[in-house]
Short mmCIF file of C-alpha atoms and ligand atoms in Angstrom, two decimals:
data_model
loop_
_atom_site.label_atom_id
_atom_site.label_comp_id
_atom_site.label_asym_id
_atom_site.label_seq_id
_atom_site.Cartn_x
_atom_site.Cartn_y
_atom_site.Cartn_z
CA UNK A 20 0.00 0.00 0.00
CA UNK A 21 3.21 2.47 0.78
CA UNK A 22 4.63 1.12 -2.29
CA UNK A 23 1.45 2.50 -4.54
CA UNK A 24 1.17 5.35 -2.65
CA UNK A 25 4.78 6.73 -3.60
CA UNK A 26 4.75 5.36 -6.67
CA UNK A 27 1.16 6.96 -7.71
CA UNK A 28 2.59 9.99 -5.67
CA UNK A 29 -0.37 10.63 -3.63
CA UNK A 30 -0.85 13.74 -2.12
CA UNK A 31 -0.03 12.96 1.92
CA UNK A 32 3.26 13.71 3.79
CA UNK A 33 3.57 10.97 6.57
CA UNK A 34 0.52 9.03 6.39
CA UNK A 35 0.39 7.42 10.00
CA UNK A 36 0.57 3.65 9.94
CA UNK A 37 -1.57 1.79 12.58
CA UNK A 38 -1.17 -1.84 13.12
CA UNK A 39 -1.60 -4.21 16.84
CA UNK A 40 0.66 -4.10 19.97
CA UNK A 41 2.44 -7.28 17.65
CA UNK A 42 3.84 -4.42 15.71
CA UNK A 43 5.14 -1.72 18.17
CA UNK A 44 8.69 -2.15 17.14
CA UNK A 45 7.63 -2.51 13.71
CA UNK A 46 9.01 0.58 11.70
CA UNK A 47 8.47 1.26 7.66
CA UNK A 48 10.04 3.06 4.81
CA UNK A 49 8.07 5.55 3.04
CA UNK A 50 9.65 8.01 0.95
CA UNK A 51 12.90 7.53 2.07
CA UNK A 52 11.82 8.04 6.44
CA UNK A 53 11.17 5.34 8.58
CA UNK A 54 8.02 5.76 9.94
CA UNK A 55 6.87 4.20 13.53
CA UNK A 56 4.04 1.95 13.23
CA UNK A 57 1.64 2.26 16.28
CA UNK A 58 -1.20 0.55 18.14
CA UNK A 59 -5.11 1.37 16.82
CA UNK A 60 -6.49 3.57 19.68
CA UNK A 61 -10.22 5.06 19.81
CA UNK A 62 -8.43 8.72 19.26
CA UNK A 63 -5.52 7.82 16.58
CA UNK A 64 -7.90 8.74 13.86
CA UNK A 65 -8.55 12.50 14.82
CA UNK A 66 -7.57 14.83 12.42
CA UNK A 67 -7.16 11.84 9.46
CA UNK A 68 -9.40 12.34 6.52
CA UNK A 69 -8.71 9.38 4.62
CA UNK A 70 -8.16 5.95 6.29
CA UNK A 71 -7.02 2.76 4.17
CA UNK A 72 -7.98 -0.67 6.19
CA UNK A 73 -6.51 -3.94 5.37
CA UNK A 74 -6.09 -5.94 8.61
CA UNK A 75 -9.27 -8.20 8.38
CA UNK A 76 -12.59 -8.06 9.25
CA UNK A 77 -12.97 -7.87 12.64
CA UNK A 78 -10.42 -5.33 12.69
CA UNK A 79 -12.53 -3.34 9.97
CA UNK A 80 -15.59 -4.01 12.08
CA UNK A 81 -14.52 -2.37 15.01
CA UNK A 82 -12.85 0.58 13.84
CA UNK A 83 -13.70 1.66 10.65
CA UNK A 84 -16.92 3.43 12.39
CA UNK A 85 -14.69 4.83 14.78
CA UNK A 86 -12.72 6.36 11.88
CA UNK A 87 -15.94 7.25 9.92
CA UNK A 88 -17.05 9.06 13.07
CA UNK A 89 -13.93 11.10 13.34
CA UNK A 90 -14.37 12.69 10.26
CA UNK A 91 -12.13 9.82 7.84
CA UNK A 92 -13.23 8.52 4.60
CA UNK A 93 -12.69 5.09 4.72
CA UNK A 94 -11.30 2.69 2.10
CA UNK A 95 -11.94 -0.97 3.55
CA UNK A 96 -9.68 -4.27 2.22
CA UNK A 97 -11.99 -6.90 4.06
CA UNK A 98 -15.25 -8.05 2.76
CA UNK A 99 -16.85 -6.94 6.62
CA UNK A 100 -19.08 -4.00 4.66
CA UNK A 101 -18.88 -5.22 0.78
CA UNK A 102 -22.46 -6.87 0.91
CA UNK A 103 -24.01 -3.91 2.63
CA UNK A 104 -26.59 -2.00 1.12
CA UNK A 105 -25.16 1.44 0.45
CA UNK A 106 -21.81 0.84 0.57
CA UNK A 107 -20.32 1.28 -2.84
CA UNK A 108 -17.79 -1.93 -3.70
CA UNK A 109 -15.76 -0.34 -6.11
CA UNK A 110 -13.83 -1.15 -9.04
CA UNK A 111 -13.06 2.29 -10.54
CA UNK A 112 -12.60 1.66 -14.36
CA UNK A 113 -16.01 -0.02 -14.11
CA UNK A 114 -18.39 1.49 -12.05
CA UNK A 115 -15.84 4.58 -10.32
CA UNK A 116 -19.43 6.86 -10.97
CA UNK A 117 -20.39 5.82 -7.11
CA UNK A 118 -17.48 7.62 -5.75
CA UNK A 119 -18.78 11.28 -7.22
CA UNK A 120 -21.41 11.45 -3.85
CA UNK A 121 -18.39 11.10 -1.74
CA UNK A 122 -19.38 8.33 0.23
CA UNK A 123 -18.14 7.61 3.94
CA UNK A 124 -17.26 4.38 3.11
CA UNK A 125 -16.16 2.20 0.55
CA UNK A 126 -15.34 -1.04 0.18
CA UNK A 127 -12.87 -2.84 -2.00
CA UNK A 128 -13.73 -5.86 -3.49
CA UNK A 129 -12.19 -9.08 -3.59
CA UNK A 130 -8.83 -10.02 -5.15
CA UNK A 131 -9.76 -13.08 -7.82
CA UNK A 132 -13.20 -10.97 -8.19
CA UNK A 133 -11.35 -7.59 -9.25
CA UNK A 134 -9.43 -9.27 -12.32
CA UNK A 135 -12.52 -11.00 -13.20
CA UNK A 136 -14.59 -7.96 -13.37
CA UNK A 137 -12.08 -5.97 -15.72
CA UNK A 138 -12.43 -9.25 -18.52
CA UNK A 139 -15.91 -9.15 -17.86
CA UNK A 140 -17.24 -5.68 -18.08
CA UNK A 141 -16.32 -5.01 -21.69
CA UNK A 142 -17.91 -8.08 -22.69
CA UNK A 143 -21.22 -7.11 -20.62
CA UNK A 144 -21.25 -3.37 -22.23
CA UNK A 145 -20.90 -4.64 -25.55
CA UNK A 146 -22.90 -8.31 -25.78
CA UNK A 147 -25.18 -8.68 -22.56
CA UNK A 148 -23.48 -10.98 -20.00
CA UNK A 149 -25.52 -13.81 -19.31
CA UNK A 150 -23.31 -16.59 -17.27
CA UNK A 151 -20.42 -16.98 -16.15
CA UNK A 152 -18.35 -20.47 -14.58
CA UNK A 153 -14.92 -19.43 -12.65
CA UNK A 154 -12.19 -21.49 -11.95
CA UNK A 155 -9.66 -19.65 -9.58
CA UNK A 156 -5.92 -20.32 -8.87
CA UNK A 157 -4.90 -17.98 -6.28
CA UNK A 158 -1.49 -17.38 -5.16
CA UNK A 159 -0.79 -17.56 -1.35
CA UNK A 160 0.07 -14.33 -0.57
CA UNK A 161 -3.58 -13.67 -0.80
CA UNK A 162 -3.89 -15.39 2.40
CA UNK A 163 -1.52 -12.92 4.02
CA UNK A 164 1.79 -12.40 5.02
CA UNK A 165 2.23 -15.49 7.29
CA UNK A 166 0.42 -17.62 4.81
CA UNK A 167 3.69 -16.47 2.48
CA UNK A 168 6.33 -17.47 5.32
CA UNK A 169 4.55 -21.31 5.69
CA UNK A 170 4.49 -21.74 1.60
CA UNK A 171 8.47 -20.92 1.48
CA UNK A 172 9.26 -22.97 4.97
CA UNK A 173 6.97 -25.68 3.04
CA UNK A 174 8.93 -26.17 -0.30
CA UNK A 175 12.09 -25.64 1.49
CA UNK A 176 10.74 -28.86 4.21
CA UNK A 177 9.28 -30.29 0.84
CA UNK A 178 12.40 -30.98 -1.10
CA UNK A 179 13.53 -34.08 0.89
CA UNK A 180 10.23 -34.98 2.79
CA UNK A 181 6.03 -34.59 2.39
CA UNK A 182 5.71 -31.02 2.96
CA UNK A 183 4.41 -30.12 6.82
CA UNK A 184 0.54 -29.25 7.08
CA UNK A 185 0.29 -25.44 7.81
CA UNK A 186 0.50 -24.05 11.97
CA UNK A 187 -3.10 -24.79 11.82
CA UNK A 188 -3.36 -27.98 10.52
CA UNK A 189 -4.58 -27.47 7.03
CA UNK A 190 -3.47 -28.89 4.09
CA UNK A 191 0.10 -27.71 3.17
CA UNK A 192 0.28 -24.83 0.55
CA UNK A 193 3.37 -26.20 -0.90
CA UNK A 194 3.65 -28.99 -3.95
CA UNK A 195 -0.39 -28.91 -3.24
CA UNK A 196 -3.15 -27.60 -4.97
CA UNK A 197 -6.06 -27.11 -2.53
CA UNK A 198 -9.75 -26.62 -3.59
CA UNK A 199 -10.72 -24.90 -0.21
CA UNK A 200 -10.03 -21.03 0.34
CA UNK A 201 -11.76 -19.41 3.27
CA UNK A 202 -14.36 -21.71 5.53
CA UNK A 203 -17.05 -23.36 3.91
CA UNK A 204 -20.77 -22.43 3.56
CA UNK A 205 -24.19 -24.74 3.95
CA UNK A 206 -24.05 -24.69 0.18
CA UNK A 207 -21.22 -26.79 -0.37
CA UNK A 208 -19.56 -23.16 -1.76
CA UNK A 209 -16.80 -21.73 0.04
CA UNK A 210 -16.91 -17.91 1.21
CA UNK A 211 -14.07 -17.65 -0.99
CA UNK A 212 -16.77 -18.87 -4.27
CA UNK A 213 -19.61 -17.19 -2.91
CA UNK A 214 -17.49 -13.90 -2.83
CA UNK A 215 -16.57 -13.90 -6.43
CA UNK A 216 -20.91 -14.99 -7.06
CA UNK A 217 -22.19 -11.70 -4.98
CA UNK A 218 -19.37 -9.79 -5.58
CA UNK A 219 -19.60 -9.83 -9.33
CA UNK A 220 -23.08 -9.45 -9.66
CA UNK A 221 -23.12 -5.98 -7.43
CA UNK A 222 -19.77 -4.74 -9.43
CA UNK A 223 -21.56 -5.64 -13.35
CA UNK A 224 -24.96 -4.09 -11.56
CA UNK A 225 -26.44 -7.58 -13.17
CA UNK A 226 -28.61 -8.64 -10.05
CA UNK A 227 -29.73 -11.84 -11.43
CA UNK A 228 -26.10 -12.68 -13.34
CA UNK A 229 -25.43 -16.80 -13.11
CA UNK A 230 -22.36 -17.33 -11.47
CA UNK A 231 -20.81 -20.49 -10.47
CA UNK A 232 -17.19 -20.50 -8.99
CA UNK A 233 -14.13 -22.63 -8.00
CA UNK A 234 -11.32 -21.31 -6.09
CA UNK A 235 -8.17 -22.96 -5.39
CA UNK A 236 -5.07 -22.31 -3.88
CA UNK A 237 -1.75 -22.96 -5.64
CA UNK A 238 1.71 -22.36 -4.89
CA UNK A 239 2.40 -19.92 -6.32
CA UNK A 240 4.18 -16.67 -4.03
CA UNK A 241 1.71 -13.87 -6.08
CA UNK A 242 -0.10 -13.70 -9.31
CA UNK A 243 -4.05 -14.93 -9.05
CA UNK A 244 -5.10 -16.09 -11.99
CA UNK A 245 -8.18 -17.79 -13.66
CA UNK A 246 -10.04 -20.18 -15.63
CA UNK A 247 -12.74 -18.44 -17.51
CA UNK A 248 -15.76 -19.08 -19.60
CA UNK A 249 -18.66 -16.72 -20.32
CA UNK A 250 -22.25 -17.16 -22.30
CA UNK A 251 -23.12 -13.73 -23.86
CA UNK A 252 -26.33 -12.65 -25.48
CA UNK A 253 -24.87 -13.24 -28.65
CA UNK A 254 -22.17 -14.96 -30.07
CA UNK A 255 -18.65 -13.27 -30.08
CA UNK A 256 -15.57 -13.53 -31.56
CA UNK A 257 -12.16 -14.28 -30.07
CA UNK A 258 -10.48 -11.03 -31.66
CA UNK A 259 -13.79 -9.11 -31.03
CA UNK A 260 -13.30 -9.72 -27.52
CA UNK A 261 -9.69 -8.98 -27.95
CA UNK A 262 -10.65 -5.64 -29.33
CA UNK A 263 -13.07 -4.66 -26.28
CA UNK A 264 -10.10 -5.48 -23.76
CA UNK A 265 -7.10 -3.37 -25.66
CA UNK A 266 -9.96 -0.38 -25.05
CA UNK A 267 -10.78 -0.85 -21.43
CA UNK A 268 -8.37 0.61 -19.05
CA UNK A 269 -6.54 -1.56 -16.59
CA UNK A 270 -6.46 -4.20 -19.06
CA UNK A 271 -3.82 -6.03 -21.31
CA UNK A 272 -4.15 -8.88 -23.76
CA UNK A 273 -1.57 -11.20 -23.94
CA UNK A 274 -2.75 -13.80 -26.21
CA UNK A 275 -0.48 -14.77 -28.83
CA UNK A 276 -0.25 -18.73 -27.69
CA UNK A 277 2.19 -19.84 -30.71
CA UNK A 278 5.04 -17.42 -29.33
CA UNK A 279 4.07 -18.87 -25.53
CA UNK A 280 2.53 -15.47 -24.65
CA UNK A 281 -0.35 -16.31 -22.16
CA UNK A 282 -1.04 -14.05 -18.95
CA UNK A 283 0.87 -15.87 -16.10
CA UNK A 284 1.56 -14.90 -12.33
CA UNK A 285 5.46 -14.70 -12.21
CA UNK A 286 4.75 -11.88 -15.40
CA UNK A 287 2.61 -9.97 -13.64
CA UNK A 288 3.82 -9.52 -10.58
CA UNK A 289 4.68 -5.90 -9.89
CA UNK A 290 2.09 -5.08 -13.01
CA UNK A 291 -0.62 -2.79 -12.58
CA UNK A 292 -2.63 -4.29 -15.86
CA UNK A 293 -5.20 -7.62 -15.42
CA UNK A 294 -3.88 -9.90 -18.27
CA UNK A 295 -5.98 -11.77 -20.51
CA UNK A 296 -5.56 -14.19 -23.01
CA UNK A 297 -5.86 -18.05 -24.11
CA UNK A 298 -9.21 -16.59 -26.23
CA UNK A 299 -10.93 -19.10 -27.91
CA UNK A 300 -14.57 -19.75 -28.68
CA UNK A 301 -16.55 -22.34 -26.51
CA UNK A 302 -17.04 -24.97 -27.94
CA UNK A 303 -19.91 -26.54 -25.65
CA UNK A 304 -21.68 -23.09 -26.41
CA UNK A 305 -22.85 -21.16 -29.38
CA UNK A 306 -22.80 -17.88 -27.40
CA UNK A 307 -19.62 -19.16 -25.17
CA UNK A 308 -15.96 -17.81 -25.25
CA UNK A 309 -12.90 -19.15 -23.03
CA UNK A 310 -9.93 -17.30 -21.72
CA UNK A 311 -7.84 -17.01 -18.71
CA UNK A 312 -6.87 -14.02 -16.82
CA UNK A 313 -4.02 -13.68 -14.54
CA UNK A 314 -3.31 -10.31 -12.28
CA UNK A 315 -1.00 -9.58 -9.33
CA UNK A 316 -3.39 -9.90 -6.67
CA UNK A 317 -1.81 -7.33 -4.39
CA UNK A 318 -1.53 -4.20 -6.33
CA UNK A 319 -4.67 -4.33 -8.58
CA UNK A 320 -6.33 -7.45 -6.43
CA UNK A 321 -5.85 -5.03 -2.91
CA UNK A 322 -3.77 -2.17 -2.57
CA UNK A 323 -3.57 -0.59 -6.28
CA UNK A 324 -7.46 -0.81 -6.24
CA UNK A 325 -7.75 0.80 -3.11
CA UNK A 326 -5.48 3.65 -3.68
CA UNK A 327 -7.29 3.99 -7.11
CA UNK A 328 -10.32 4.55 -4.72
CA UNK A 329 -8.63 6.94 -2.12
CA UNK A 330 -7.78 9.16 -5.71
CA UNK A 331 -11.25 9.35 -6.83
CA UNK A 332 -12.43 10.29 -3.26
CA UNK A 333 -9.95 12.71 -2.86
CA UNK A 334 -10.76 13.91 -5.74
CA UNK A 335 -6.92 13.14 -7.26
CA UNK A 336 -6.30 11.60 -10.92
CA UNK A 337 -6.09 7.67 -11.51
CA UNK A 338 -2.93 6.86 -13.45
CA UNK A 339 -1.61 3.67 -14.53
CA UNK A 340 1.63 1.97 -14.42
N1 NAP C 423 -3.48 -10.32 0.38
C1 NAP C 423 -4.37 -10.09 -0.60
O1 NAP C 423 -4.14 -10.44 -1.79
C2 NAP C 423 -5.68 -9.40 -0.31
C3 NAP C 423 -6.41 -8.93 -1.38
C4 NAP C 423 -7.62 -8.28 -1.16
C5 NAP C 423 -8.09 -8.13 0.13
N2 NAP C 423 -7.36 -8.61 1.17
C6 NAP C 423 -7.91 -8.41 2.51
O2 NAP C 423 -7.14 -7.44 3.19
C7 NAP C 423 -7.12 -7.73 4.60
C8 NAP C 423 -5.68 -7.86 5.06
O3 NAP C 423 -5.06 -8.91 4.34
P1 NAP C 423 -3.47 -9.09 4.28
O4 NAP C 423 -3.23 -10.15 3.30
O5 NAP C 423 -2.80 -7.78 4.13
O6 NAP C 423 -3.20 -9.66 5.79
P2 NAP C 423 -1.85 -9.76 6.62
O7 NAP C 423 -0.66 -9.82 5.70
O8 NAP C 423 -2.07 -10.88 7.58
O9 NAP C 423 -1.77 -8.39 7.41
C9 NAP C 423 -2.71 -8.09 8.41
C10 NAP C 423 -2.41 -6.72 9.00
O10 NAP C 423 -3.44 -6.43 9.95
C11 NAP C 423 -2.84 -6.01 11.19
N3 NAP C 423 -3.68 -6.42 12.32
C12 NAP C 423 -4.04 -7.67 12.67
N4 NAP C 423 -4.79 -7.66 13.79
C13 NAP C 423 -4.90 -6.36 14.16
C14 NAP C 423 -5.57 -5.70 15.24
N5 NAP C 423 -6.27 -6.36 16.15
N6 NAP C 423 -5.49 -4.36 15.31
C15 NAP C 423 -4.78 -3.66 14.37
N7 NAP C 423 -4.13 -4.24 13.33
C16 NAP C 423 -4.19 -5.57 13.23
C17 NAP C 423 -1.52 -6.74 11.21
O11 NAP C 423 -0.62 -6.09 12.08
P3 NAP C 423 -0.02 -6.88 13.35
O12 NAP C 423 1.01 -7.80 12.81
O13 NAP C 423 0.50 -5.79 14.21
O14 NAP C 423 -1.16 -7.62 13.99
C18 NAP C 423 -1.08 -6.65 9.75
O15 NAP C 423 -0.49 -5.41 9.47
C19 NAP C 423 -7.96 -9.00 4.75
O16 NAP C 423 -9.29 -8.65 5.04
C20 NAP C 423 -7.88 -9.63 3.38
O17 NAP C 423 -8.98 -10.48 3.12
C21 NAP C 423 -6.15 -9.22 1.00
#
């Protein structure tokens, strides 16, 4: 988030950096001063107009009305508001219009469903969006920054032995690929699936959109990407849809399979741009196209989203890397 915020060169001099007791000694660069990270308090946000969460929901839960009610505008990582009505979940190239009333608070949306929503917007505008079936491979930094340590403890451990299951017992993250990501729900769904389901449908403003998801955990350090296919009104054409993506912002093609140019994670990590590519029609459906979308899940999947928001707000420009 300090990263995009120098690099974007948002407008704030020493943004104060909040974290738990865990962190007291914790300090971090920005802009070339090490800044002290301190403990939330019920008065730390007086005087702060623009607050940027991303510590979880309960976190979010308890004190993103405490920064609301001093006067902050609050930018939310967790999904603890997303599903509220009246609270804008924002992607900016595609519906950034809910930001002009200046809301209080605004939440960002998912990681996986961010990328997903750049491939699929263009194709909405232009041929009516009618379902859509998501397979998910999701790096594990999207599980966090201790998530990160256990994957590279894991494939170290994993070279001469079964990798170790994680602190908590779960499955391990390394030489695995596992189908669960966040708990599961009395549909048979996990949060995780039922995110990208609500998520997208509130985003494309398509109430009734059919949406069926998979997500999966790879090990991979960053870099979500996905399996995608999509049944429009009408039918469409690989290069048709190839043409809608080079003209939406935020978005690259990379889809030239005979010189091995497919959207990956280890290519776009660092990358502002959602990849897509692997375009083809499908061929189960008349209306149906295939592709695969890959994005680095914690600039435009979390913090490059957010700050993107926290421009609009504050009324700055949106650039792009
Ligand atoms: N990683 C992603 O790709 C991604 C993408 C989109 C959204 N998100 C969402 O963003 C949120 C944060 O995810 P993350 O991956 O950044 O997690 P993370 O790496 O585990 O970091 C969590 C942060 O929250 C702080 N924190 C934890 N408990 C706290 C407390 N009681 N009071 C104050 N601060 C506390 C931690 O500081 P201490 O160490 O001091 O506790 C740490 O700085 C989650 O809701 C996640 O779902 C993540």
């Amino acid at each position: 988030m300090l990263a995009v915020l120098d690099e974007r060169n948002f407008p704030v001099d020493r943004p104060l950096l909040l974290a738990s007791e865990r962190s007291a000694e914790l300090k971090l660069s920005f802009r070339g001063e090490l800044l002290p990270v301190e403990p939330v308090s019920a008065g730390a946000f007086d005087g702060i107009e623009l607050a940027l969460f991303a510590a979880g929901n309960p976190v979010s839960t308890r004190w993103a009305p405490v920064a609301c009610a001093a006067g902050a505008r609050v930018v939310d990582n967790s999904s603890a508001f997303r599903y509220q009505d009246g609270v804008p979940l924002v992607v900016p190239e595609v519906n950034g219009q809910l930001l002009d009333a200046r809301p209080p608070l605004v939440a960002n949306p998912n990681c996986s469903t961010i990328a997903l929503i750049l491939a699929l917007a263009p194709l909405a505008r232009a041929a009516g969006l009618e379902r859509v079936v998501v397979s998910t491979y999701q790096a594990v930094s999207g599980a966090g920054a201790e998530a990160l340590d256990e994957l590279e403890r894991g494939v170290r451990a994993g070279l001469d032995r079964r990798p170790p299951p994680a602190a908590d017992g779960s499955p391990p993250f390394a030489f695995n690929v596992v189908p669960r990501i966040d708990r599961f729900e009395d549909n048979g769904y996990t949060r995780e699936e039922m995110k990208i389901v609500w998520e997208s449908r509130k985003i494309l403003g398509i109430p009734d959109l059919a949406v069926s998801a998979t997500a999966v955990r790879v090990p991979v350090r960053v870099g979500h990407s996905a399996a995608v296919t999509v049944r429009l009104s009408r039918p469409m054409d690989p290069e048709e849809a190839r043409t809608l993506w080079r003209s939406f912002p935020g978005v690259e093609v990379v889809d030239t399979p005979e010189l091995d140019r497919y959207p990956m994670p280890l290519e776009v990590e660092g990358r502002d741009a959602v990849r897509v590519g692997r375009t083809r029609r499908d061929l189960s459906d008349p209306n149906g196209l295939c592709f695969f979308v890959a994005s680095d899940n914690l600039r435009k999947g979390a913090a490059l989203n957010a700050v993107q928001i926290a421009e609009q707000l504050c009324g700055e420009r949106a650039g792009a890397r």
